[in-house]
Coordinates of C-alpha atoms in Angstrom, one line a residue:
M674 CA 244.8 5.2 231.0
R675 CA 242.6 4.2 233.9
P676 CA 239.2 2.7 234.7
S677 CA 236.5 5.2 235.4
P678 CA 235.7 6.3 239.0
T679 CA 232.2 4.9 238.6
S680 CA 233.1 1.4 237.7
V681 CA 236.0 1.2 240.1
R682 CA 233.9 2.5 243.0
T683 CA 231.5 -0.3 242.6
A684 CA 234.2 -3.0 242.6
S685 CA 236.1 -1.2 245.4
A686 CA 233.1 -1.3 247.7
L687 CA 233.0 -5.1 247.3
L688 CA 236.7 -5.5 247.6
A689 CA 236.9 -3.2 250.7
G690 CA 234.6 -5.5 252.5
T691 CA 236.6 -8.4 251.2
L692 CA 239.9 -7.3 252.6
A693 CA 238.4 -6.1 255.8
A694 CA 237.1 -9.6 256.4
T695 CA 240.4 -11.3 255.9
G696 CA 241.1 -13.6 258.9
L697 CA 237.8 -12.6 260.6
A698 CA 235.4 -14.9 258.8
A699 CA 237.7 -17.6 257.5
A700 CA 236.6 -21.0 258.8
P701 CA 239.1 -23.0 260.8
T702 CA 240.7 -26.1 259.4
A703 CA 239.7 -29.2 261.3
A704 CA 242.2 -31.8 262.3
A705 CA 242.3 -34.9 260.2
Q706 CA 240.7 -38.1 261.5
P707 CA 242.4 -41.4 261.2
A708 CA 241.3 -43.5 258.2
R709 CA 238.7 -46.1 259.0
P710 CA 238.8 -49.7 257.9
A711 CA 236.7 -50.4 254.8
T712 CA 234.5 -52.7 256.7
A713 CA 233.7 -50.3 259.6
P714 CA 230.3 -48.5 259.7
L715 CA 230.7 -45.3 257.6
P716 CA 229.6 -42.1 259.3
D717 CA 227.9 -39.3 257.3
F718 CA 230.8 -36.9 257.8
V719 CA 234.3 -37.9 257.1
D720 CA 237.8 -36.4 256.6
I721 CA 239.6 -37.1 253.3
E722 CA 243.3 -36.4 252.8
G723 CA 243.7 -34.0 249.8
A724 CA 246.7 -33.1 247.8
G725 CA 249.6 -32.0 249.9
G726 CA 248.2 -33.7 253.0
I727 CA 245.4 -31.1 253.7
T728 CA 242.0 -32.3 255.1
L729 CA 238.9 -32.1 253.0
K730 CA 235.7 -32.1 254.9
A731 CA 233.2 -34.5 253.2
N732 CA 230.1 -36.4 253.7
V733 CA 229.1 -39.8 252.3
L734 CA 225.7 -41.2 251.5
L735 CA 225.1 -44.8 250.6
P736 CA 222.2 -46.7 249.0
A737 CA 220.0 -48.4 251.5
G738 CA 221.4 -51.7 252.7
A739 CA 224.8 -51.0 251.2
S740 CA 228.0 -52.1 253.0
A741 CA 231.7 -51.8 252.2
D742 CA 232.3 -55.6 252.3
G743 CA 232.6 -55.8 248.6
T744 CA 229.5 -58.1 248.1
R745 CA 227.9 -55.5 245.8
Q746 CA 229.3 -52.4 244.1
Y747 CA 227.5 -49.2 243.2
P748 CA 228.3 -46.3 240.8
L749 CA 230.0 -43.4 242.5
I750 CA 229.2 -39.7 242.1
V751 CA 231.6 -37.1 243.6
L752 CA 230.2 -33.5 244.1
P753 CA 232.7 -30.7 245.0
T754 CA 231.0 -27.7 246.6
S755 CA 230.3 -24.4 245.0
W756 CA 232.3 -21.3 245.8
A757 CA 231.8 -20.2 249.4
T758 CA 229.2 -22.9 250.2
P759 CA 229.4 -25.5 253.1
Q760 CA 229.6 -29.2 252.6
I761 CA 225.9 -29.8 253.1
E762 CA 225.1 -27.9 249.9
Y763 CA 224.1 -31.0 247.9
F764 CA 222.5 -33.0 250.8
A765 CA 219.0 -33.1 249.3
Q766 CA 220.2 -34.1 245.8
A767 CA 222.8 -36.5 247.2
R768 CA 220.2 -38.2 249.3
K769 CA 218.0 -38.7 246.1
L770 CA 221.0 -40.1 244.3
A771 CA 221.9 -42.5 247.1
D772 CA 218.3 -43.6 247.3
S773 CA 218.4 -44.5 243.6
G774 CA 221.5 -46.6 244.0
Y775 CA 224.6 -44.4 244.0
V776 CA 227.5 -44.0 246.4
V777 CA 227.7 -40.2 246.8
V778 CA 230.6 -38.2 248.2
T779 CA 230.3 -34.5 248.5
Y780 CA 233.2 -32.5 249.8
N781 CA 234.1 -28.9 250.7
S782 CA 236.5 -27.6 248.1
R783 CA 239.9 -26.7 249.5
G784 CA 240.3 -23.4 251.2
F785 CA 236.6 -23.0 252.1
W786 CA 235.0 -23.4 255.5
Q787 CA 236.5 -26.3 257.4
S788 CA 238.5 -27.9 254.6
G789 CA 242.2 -27.2 254.8
G790 CA 244.5 -25.4 252.3
R791 CA 244.0 -22.2 250.4
I792 CA 241.6 -21.3 247.7
E793 CA 243.3 -22.2 244.4
T794 CA 240.3 -21.3 242.0
G795 CA 240.4 -24.6 240.1
G796 CA 244.2 -24.9 240.1
P797 CA 246.2 -28.1 240.0
K798 CA 245.7 -28.8 243.7
D799 CA 241.9 -28.7 243.2
I800 CA 242.2 -31.1 240.3
A801 CA 244.4 -33.4 242.4
D802 CA 241.9 -33.2 245.3
A803 CA 239.2 -34.6 243.0
S804 CA 241.2 -37.6 242.2
R805 CA 242.1 -38.1 245.9
V806 CA 238.4 -38.1 246.8
I807 CA 237.8 -40.7 244.1
D808 CA 240.7 -42.8 245.5
W809 CA 239.2 -42.6 249.0
A810 CA 235.7 -43.5 247.9
L811 CA 237.0 -46.6 246.0
A812 CA 239.0 -47.7 249.1
H813 CA 236.3 -47.0 251.8
T814 CA 232.9 -47.5 250.1
P815 CA 231.3 -50.1 247.9
A816 CA 232.0 -47.8 244.9
D817 CA 232.7 -49.3 241.4
E818 CA 235.9 -48.0 239.9
D819 CA 234.4 -48.5 236.4
R820 CA 231.4 -46.3 237.1
V821 CA 232.6 -42.9 238.4
G822 CA 230.8 -39.6 237.8
M823 CA 231.4 -36.0 239.0
G824 CA 229.2 -33.0 239.0
G825 CA 228.3 -29.8 240.8
V826 CA 227.1 -26.2 240.6
S827 CA 229.3 -23.3 239.7
Y828 CA 232.8 -23.9 241.3
G829 CA 231.9 -27.6 241.6
A830 CA 231.0 -27.7 237.9
G831 CA 234.3 -26.1 236.9
I832 CA 236.4 -28.5 239.1
S833 CA 234.4 -31.5 237.7
L834 CA 235.2 -30.5 234.1
L835 CA 238.8 -29.9 234.9
A836 CA 239.1 -33.3 236.6
A837 CA 237.5 -35.0 233.6
G838 CA 240.5 -33.9 231.6
H839 CA 243.0 -35.3 234.1
D840 CA 241.4 -38.5 235.5
P841 CA 240.2 -41.0 232.9
R842 CA 238.2 -42.9 235.6
I843 CA 235.5 -40.2 235.4
K844 CA 232.9 -41.5 232.9
A845 CA 230.1 -38.9 233.3
V846 CA 230.0 -35.2 234.3
T847 CA 227.1 -32.8 235.0
A848 CA 228.5 -29.3 235.0
L849 CA 225.8 -26.8 236.1
S850 CA 226.3 -23.0 235.9
G851 CA 230.0 -23.5 235.5
W852 CA 232.8 -22.2 233.3
A853 CA 234.7 -23.6 230.4
D854 CA 236.8 -20.5 229.6
L855 CA 237.5 -18.4 232.7
I856 CA 238.9 -15.5 230.7
G857 CA 236.0 -15.6 228.3
A858 CA 233.6 -15.5 231.3
I859 CA 234.9 -12.7 233.4
Y860 CA 237.1 -10.8 230.9
S861 CA 234.9 -10.9 227.8
G862 CA 235.5 -8.1 225.3
R863 CA 238.8 -7.5 227.1
T864 CA 236.7 -5.8 229.8
Q865 CA 236.8 -6.7 233.5
H866 CA 233.5 -7.9 234.9
L867 CA 234.0 -5.9 238.1
Q868 CA 230.9 -6.8 240.0
A869 CA 231.2 -10.5 239.4
A870 CA 234.9 -10.5 240.3
G871 CA 234.3 -8.4 243.4
L872 CA 231.5 -10.6 244.6
L873 CA 233.7 -13.7 244.2
G874 CA 236.5 -12.1 246.0
A875 CA 234.4 -10.9 248.9
S876 CA 232.6 -14.2 249.4
G877 CA 235.9 -16.0 249.2
E878 CA 237.4 -13.9 252.0
L879 CA 234.3 -14.3 254.1
T880 CA 234.0 -18.0 253.9
G881 CA 237.6 -19.2 253.2
R882 CA 241.3 -18.5 252.9
P883 CA 242.3 -17.3 249.4
S884 CA 245.8 -18.1 248.3
A885 CA 248.4 -15.3 248.0
E886 CA 248.3 -15.9 244.2
L887 CA 244.5 -15.4 244.1
R888 CA 244.7 -12.3 246.1
E889 CA 247.4 -10.8 243.9
I890 CA 245.5 -11.8 240.7
L891 CA 242.2 -10.3 242.1
K892 CA 244.0 -7.1 243.1
N893 CA 245.5 -6.6 239.7
F894 CA 242.3 -7.5 237.9
L895 CA 240.1 -5.1 239.9
S896 CA 242.6 -2.3 239.6
S897 CA 242.8 -2.9 235.8
D898 CA 246.6 -3.2 235.9
L899 CA 247.3 -3.8 232.2
D900 CA 251.0 -4.5 232.9
K901 CA 249.8 -7.7 234.5
E902 CA 247.3 -8.6 231.8
D903 CA 249.4 -11.5 230.3
E904 CA 249.9 -12.9 233.7
M905 CA 246.2 -12.8 234.5
I906 CA 245.3 -14.4 231.2
A907 CA 247.8 -17.2 231.8
W908 CA 246.4 -17.8 235.3
G909 CA 242.9 -18.0 233.9
E910 CA 243.8 -20.3 231.0
K911 CA 245.5 -22.8 233.4
R912 CA 242.1 -22.9 235.2
S913 CA 239.9 -23.3 232.1
P914 CA 238.5 -26.7 231.0
A915 CA 238.8 -25.4 227.4
T916 CA 242.6 -25.5 227.8
Y917 CA 242.3 -29.3 228.4
L918 CA 239.8 -30.0 225.6
D919 CA 241.9 -32.6 223.9
Q920 CA 242.4 -34.5 227.2
I921 CA 238.7 -34.3 228.0
N922 CA 237.9 -35.7 224.5
D923 CA 240.5 -38.4 224.8
N924 CA 239.2 -39.5 228.2
G925 CA 235.7 -39.7 226.7
A926 CA 233.5 -38.7 229.6
A927 CA 229.8 -38.1 228.8
I928 CA 229.4 -34.4 229.6
M929 CA 226.2 -32.5 230.3
L930 CA 226.4 -28.7 230.5
G931 CA 223.7 -26.5 232.0
N932 CA 223.6 -22.7 232.4
A933 CA 221.2 -19.7 232.6
W934 CA 220.8 -17.1 229.9
N935 CA 221.5 -14.2 232.2
D936 CA 224.3 -15.8 234.2
S937 CA 226.2 -12.6 235.4
I938 CA 229.3 -14.5 236.5
F939 CA 229.7 -17.2 233.7
P940 CA 227.8 -15.9 230.6
P941 CA 226.5 -18.7 228.3
N942 CA 228.6 -18.0 225.2
Q943 CA 231.7 -19.8 226.5
Y944 CA 229.7 -22.9 227.4
A945 CA 228.1 -23.1 223.9
D946 CA 231.6 -22.7 222.3
F947 CA 233.0 -25.5 224.5
Y948 CA 230.0 -27.8 223.8
E949 CA 230.5 -27.6 220.1
K950 CA 234.1 -28.9 220.4
L951 CA 233.3 -31.9 222.6
R952 CA 233.5 -35.2 220.7
G953 CA 231.9 -37.6 223.2
P954 CA 228.4 -38.0 224.5
K955 CA 227.2 -34.5 225.3
R956 CA 224.2 -32.4 226.2
L957 CA 223.7 -28.6 226.5
E958 CA 220.8 -27.0 228.4
F959 CA 220.1 -23.2 228.7
R960 CA 217.2 -21.8 230.8
P961 CA 216.1 -18.4 232.2
G962 CA 217.8 -17.2 235.3
D963 CA 221.1 -15.9 236.7
H964 CA 224.1 -17.6 238.2
A965 CA 223.1 -20.9 239.8
T966 CA 219.4 -19.9 240.2
A967 CA 218.2 -22.6 237.8
E968 CA 219.5 -25.2 240.2
A969 CA 218.6 -23.5 243.4
T970 CA 215.2 -25.0 244.1
G971 CA 216.7 -28.5 243.6
L972 CA 219.3 -27.8 246.2
L973 CA 216.4 -27.3 248.6
G974 CA 214.9 -30.7 247.6
L975 CA 212.1 -29.2 245.5
P976 CA 211.2 -30.5 242.0
N977 CA 213.8 -29.1 239.5
D978 CA 214.3 -29.9 235.8
T979 CA 218.0 -29.3 236.0
W980 CA 218.6 -31.9 238.7
S981 CA 216.2 -34.4 237.3
H982 CA 218.0 -34.2 233.9
A983 CA 221.3 -34.6 235.7
R984 CA 220.1 -37.7 237.4
R985 CA 218.9 -39.1 234.1
W986 CA 222.4 -38.3 232.6
F987 CA 224.1 -40.2 235.4
D988 CA 221.6 -43.1 235.1
R989 CA 222.4 -43.4 231.4
Y990 CA 226.1 -43.3 231.5
L991 CA 226.9 -44.8 234.9
K992 CA 224.1 -47.4 235.2
G993 CA 223.6 -48.0 231.5
E994 CA 219.9 -47.3 231.7
H995 CA 218.2 -46.7 228.3
N996 CA 216.0 -43.8 229.7
G997 CA 215.8 -41.8 226.5
I998 CA 218.1 -39.0 227.3
A999 CA 220.7 -40.1 224.8
T1000 CA 218.2 -40.1 222.0
E1001 CA 216.7 -36.7 222.8
A1002 CA 217.9 -33.6 220.9
P1003 CA 221.2 -32.8 222.7
V1004 CA 220.7 -29.0 222.8
Q1005 CA 217.7 -28.1 225.0
L1006 CA 216.6 -24.4 225.4
K1007 CA 213.9 -22.6 227.3
S1008 CA 213.0 -19.1 226.1
R1009 CA 213.2 -16.3 228.6
S1010 CA 209.7 -15.3 227.4
G1011 CA 208.1 -18.6 228.5
G1012 CA 207.2 -21.9 227.0
G1013 CA 208.6 -25.4 227.1
Y1014 CA 211.9 -26.9 225.9
E1015 CA 213.0 -26.5 222.4
G1016 CA 215.3 -29.2 221.1
F1017 CA 218.1 -28.9 218.5
G1018 CA 220.7 -31.2 217.1
S1019 CA 223.6 -28.8 217.7
W1020 CA 224.2 -25.3 218.9
R1021 CA 224.6 -24.1 215.3
E1022 CA 221.0 -25.3 214.5
V1023 CA 219.5 -23.0 217.1
S1024 CA 219.7 -20.1 214.7
T1025 CA 217.9 -20.8 211.4
G1026 CA 217.8 -17.2 210.2
S1027 CA 218.7 -13.6 211.0
R1028 CA 217.6 -10.0 211.0
T1029 CA 220.0 -7.2 210.3
I1030 CA 219.7 -3.8 211.9
P1031 CA 221.8 -1.2 210.0
L1032 CA 223.9 1.0 212.2
D1033 CA 223.8 3.9 209.7
R1034 CA 224.4 7.6 210.2
T1035 CA 227.3 8.8 212.2
K1036 CA 226.9 8.9 216.0
K1037 CA 229.1 10.8 218.4
L1038 CA 229.3 10.2 222.2
A1039 CA 230.7 12.0 225.1
T1040 CA 232.2 9.2 227.4
G1041 CA 232.0 8.7 231.1
K1042 CA 228.4 9.8 231.4
D1043 CA 225.6 7.4 232.2
S1044 CA 222.8 7.2 229.7
G1045 CA 220.5 5.0 231.8
A1046 CA 221.1 1.9 229.6
N1047 CA 223.0 -0.8 231.5
G1048 CA 223.2 -4.6 232.0
G1049 CA 221.7 -4.6 235.5
T1050 CA 223.1 -5.8 238.8
V1051 CA 225.0 -9.1 239.3
L1052 CA 222.7 -11.9 240.4
L1053 CA 219.6 -9.7 241.0
T1054 CA 218.8 -8.9 237.4
G1055 CA 218.7 -12.5 236.2
V1056 CA 216.5 -13.5 239.1
L1057 CA 214.0 -10.7 238.3
D1058 CA 213.9 -11.8 234.7
Q1059 CA 213.6 -15.5 235.6
F1060 CA 210.6 -15.2 238.0
L1061 CA 208.9 -11.9 237.1
K1062 CA 209.9 -11.6 233.4
L1063 CA 211.3 -8.2 234.3
P1064 CA 214.7 -7.4 232.6
P1065 CA 216.3 -4.0 232.8
L1066 CA 214.1 -1.3 231.3
V1067 CA 214.8 2.0 229.5
Y1068 CA 212.5 4.5 227.8
V1069 CA 214.2 4.7 224.4
P1070 CA 212.8 8.1 223.3
L1071 CA 214.3 9.8 226.3
L1072 CA 217.8 8.2 226.1
P1073 CA 220.2 11.3 225.8
R1074 CA 221.7 11.1 222.3
S1075 CA 224.9 12.8 223.5
R1076 CA 225.5 9.8 225.8
A1077 CA 223.9 6.9 223.9
A1078 CA 224.0 6.0 220.3
V1079 CA 220.6 4.6 219.3
W1080 CA 219.5 2.7 216.2
Q1081 CA 216.0 1.1 215.7
S1082 CA 214.5 -1.4 213.4
E1083 CA 211.1 -1.1 211.8
R1084 CA 208.1 -2.6 213.7
Y1085 CA 208.0 -6.4 213.0
P1086 CA 204.6 -7.6 211.7
E1087 CA 205.0 -11.0 213.4
K1088 CA 206.6 -12.4 216.5
T1089 CA 210.4 -12.7 216.2
A1090 CA 212.1 -15.5 218.1
V1091 CA 215.7 -14.4 218.9
R1092 CA 217.8 -17.5 219.3
G1093 CA 221.5 -17.7 219.7
T1094 CA 224.3 -15.1 219.6
A1095 CA 223.8 -11.6 218.2
T1096 CA 226.9 -10.0 216.6
L1097 CA 227.8 -6.4 216.2
H1098 CA 230.1 -4.9 213.6
T1099 CA 231.0 -1.2 213.5
T1100 CA 233.8 1.3 212.9
V1101 CA 235.0 3.4 215.9
T1102 CA 237.1 6.5 216.0
S1103 CA 238.3 7.7 219.4
T1104 CA 239.9 10.9 220.5
E1105 CA 242.0 8.7 222.9
A1106 CA 244.1 5.6 222.6
N1107 CA 242.0 3.6 225.1
G1108 CA 238.3 3.3 225.7
T1109 CA 235.3 1.1 226.5
A1110 CA 231.7 0.9 225.3
Y1111 CA 228.8 -1.3 225.9
A1112 CA 226.3 -2.6 223.3
Y1113 CA 222.7 -3.4 224.2
L1114 CA 219.8 -4.9 222.3
Y1115 CA 216.3 -4.0 223.4
D1116 CA 212.8 -5.1 222.7
V1117 CA 210.9 -1.9 222.2
G1118 CA 207.1 -1.8 222.7
P1119 CA 204.6 0.6 221.1
L1120 CA 205.0 3.2 223.9
G1121 CA 208.8 3.2 223.6
T1122 CA 209.8 1.1 226.6
G1123 CA 212.7 -1.0 225.9
R1124 CA 213.3 -4.4 227.6
L1125 CA 216.9 -5.6 227.6
I1126 CA 217.4 -8.7 225.5
T1127 CA 221.2 -9.0 225.6
H1128 CA 224.3 -6.9 225.8
A1129 CA 228.1 -7.1 226.0
P1130 CA 231.1 -4.9 226.7
F1131 CA 234.2 -4.1 224.6
T1132 CA 237.4 -2.3 225.4
F1133 CA 240.3 -1.2 223.1
H1134 CA 243.8 -0.2 223.9
D1135 CA 246.7 1.5 222.1
R1136 CA 244.7 2.8 219.2
T1137 CA 245.8 5.8 217.2
P1138 CA 243.6 8.8 218.2
G1139 CA 241.5 10.0 215.3
Q1140 CA 242.1 6.8 213.3
P1141 CA 239.0 4.6 212.6
F1142 CA 239.2 0.9 213.5
P1143 CA 236.7 -2.0 213.2
V1144 CA 235.0 -3.6 216.1
D1145 CA 233.4 -7.0 216.0
L1146 CA 231.6 -8.1 219.1
E1147 CA 229.5 -11.1 220.2
L1148 CA 226.7 -10.2 222.5
F1149 CA 225.7 -12.7 225.2
S1150 CA 223.7 -15.6 223.8
T1151 CA 220.0 -15.7 224.6
A1152 CA 216.5 -16.9 223.7
Y1153 CA 213.8 -14.3 223.7
D1154 CA 210.6 -13.7 221.9
V1155 CA 209.9 -10.2 220.5
P1156 CA 206.1 -9.7 220.3
R1157 CA 204.3 -8.8 217.1
G1158 CA 204.3 -5.1 216.5
H1159 CA 207.5 -4.4 218.5
R1160 CA 210.8 -3.3 217.2
L1161 CA 214.4 -3.8 218.1
A1162 CA 216.8 -1.1 219.3
V1163 CA 220.5 -1.1 219.5
V1164 CA 222.0 1.2 222.1
V1165 CA 225.7 1.9 222.7
D1166 CA 227.0 3.9 225.6
T1167 CA 230.1 4.2 227.8
V1168 CA 229.1 3.6 231.4
D1169 CA 227.9 0.4 233.0
P1170 CA 228.4 -0.4 236.7
L1171 CA 228.8 -4.1 236.0
Y1172 CA 232.1 -3.5 234.2
A1173 CA 235.4 -1.7 234.1
E1174 CA 235.8 1.2 231.6
Y1175 CA 238.9 2.9 230.2
N1176 CA 237.5 6.2 228.9
P1177 CA 239.8 9.1 229.9
D1178 CA 238.1 12.3 231.0
G1179 CA 236.8 14.3 228.0
A1180 CA 237.2 11.4 225.5
R1181 CA 234.8 11.1 222.7
L1182 CA 233.8 8.2 220.5
E1183 CA 232.4 8.3 217.0
F1184 CA 230.6 5.4 215.3
T1185 CA 230.5 5.4 211.5
S1186 CA 229.3 3.0 208.7
P1187 CA 231.8 3.1 205.8
A1188 CA 230.5 1.8 202.5
H1189 CA 233.1 -0.9 202.3
A1190 CA 232.2 -2.3 205.7
P1191 CA 228.7 -1.2 206.7
S1192 CA 228.0 -1.2 210.5
R1193 CA 225.2 -3.5 211.6
L1194 CA 223.9 -5.7 214.3
T1195 CA 222.9 -9.2 213.2
V1196 CA 220.2 -10.8 215.3
P1197 CA 219.9 -14.6 215.1
T1198 CA 216.4 -15.9 214.8
G1199 CA 214.8 -19.4 215.1
G1200 CA 211.5 -21.1 215.1
G1201 CA 210.6 -20.4 218.6
R1202 CA 209.0 -23.8 219.0

């Protein structure tokens, strides 16, 4: 039982650079400055004491004419930085928020750049830091304790959601390109997302100081040490906002979630599941792009839907403005194929119908050999799809059938709007106890070229060789329009550089469709408004 050399090599290259950089690129921790009186002029850059006495490097922006003398109070927004980014990340958006009447405090998350401490990956100390920053802002700025918001991108989004479950002062959250379920994000289908984890590990070492716990977890994760699986899952659950769902609901913050369809670090499914369980004011937005690319232009100060919607969210729930955002359909989607926003009353309403692709006839695969089908490359693939409408391509007629199981639908006489989460059910028989496969859904044009719509990995362990067993798999949620005259193709193979795989040398997989449980892929469809 071991991951394949191909998948391990990809992650090992990232991790090698990570470990080599230890201590060379970590930013120094700056000495703390003495606290300033509340009435003193406030500089842009300040030091805030975090949990355990460490220094958090922060910057503060105030509305024009604001002072800390208590004559007027303003709503407060706290923005923790993304993973590996410096404290100036949000300056453009923070300036816009301050200009519109907010006190804004952005701070470098602990362990990164010049902030003190070690990288805790959304652990208890990160949650405590968020509350310490709120405490500081209430003591040193004209911030209103009854109108506190948090938000951010990626790591900042995760910390903001976690803080909303622990600090009832937080009344509104905008969590962009973040995670709700850390295990569901980077260990979906019981399969390590190696490129994503390797990238996070490498950038953490280059720009900060990972904790000993994080280094150990990352080492075990990338080496696929199953003896440590329960420990890794427990570590991830402790850092997942979904674990604190009851507290988040009880505290009642208004929560806006935004993500990209092709997010290769935090896929959209876990956000959609979390959204459906929230009880307070909520909003869910999905757009084309990869991790944090939907927000990127806004960080540069350019016009950006994600950030304009986030400001409207804060205006509604921190200022009380009736700007229409609370009466709009709470689920807003943009198709990867183009077009405007499509509004829905809930995530369940996104899919109004379905198409079924029978996975009939027995298919047998030799494992460990690349068929050419894959999910792309972390970060790059989603960007190409976002800006050039260029997802990963395959030529379906030439896919080697000994390495890829292929099933195709008939040609569809009208445009088919894929909306939501496709699900696969099949029966697998393996010659070995452990194995991995990857399922892909393609839009196939008249000439046979397949454009990737969605995919997902799945891994099994401790199965009886030769004994069939069922597999049920959710592919990553998406919105994509299949043109008239095209068909859909389902491809399953056993090599994808994005992920780990557990296929021993010489292993074979067989996919069957027994009469009592026919194999199929169910494609959710919608109106494509």
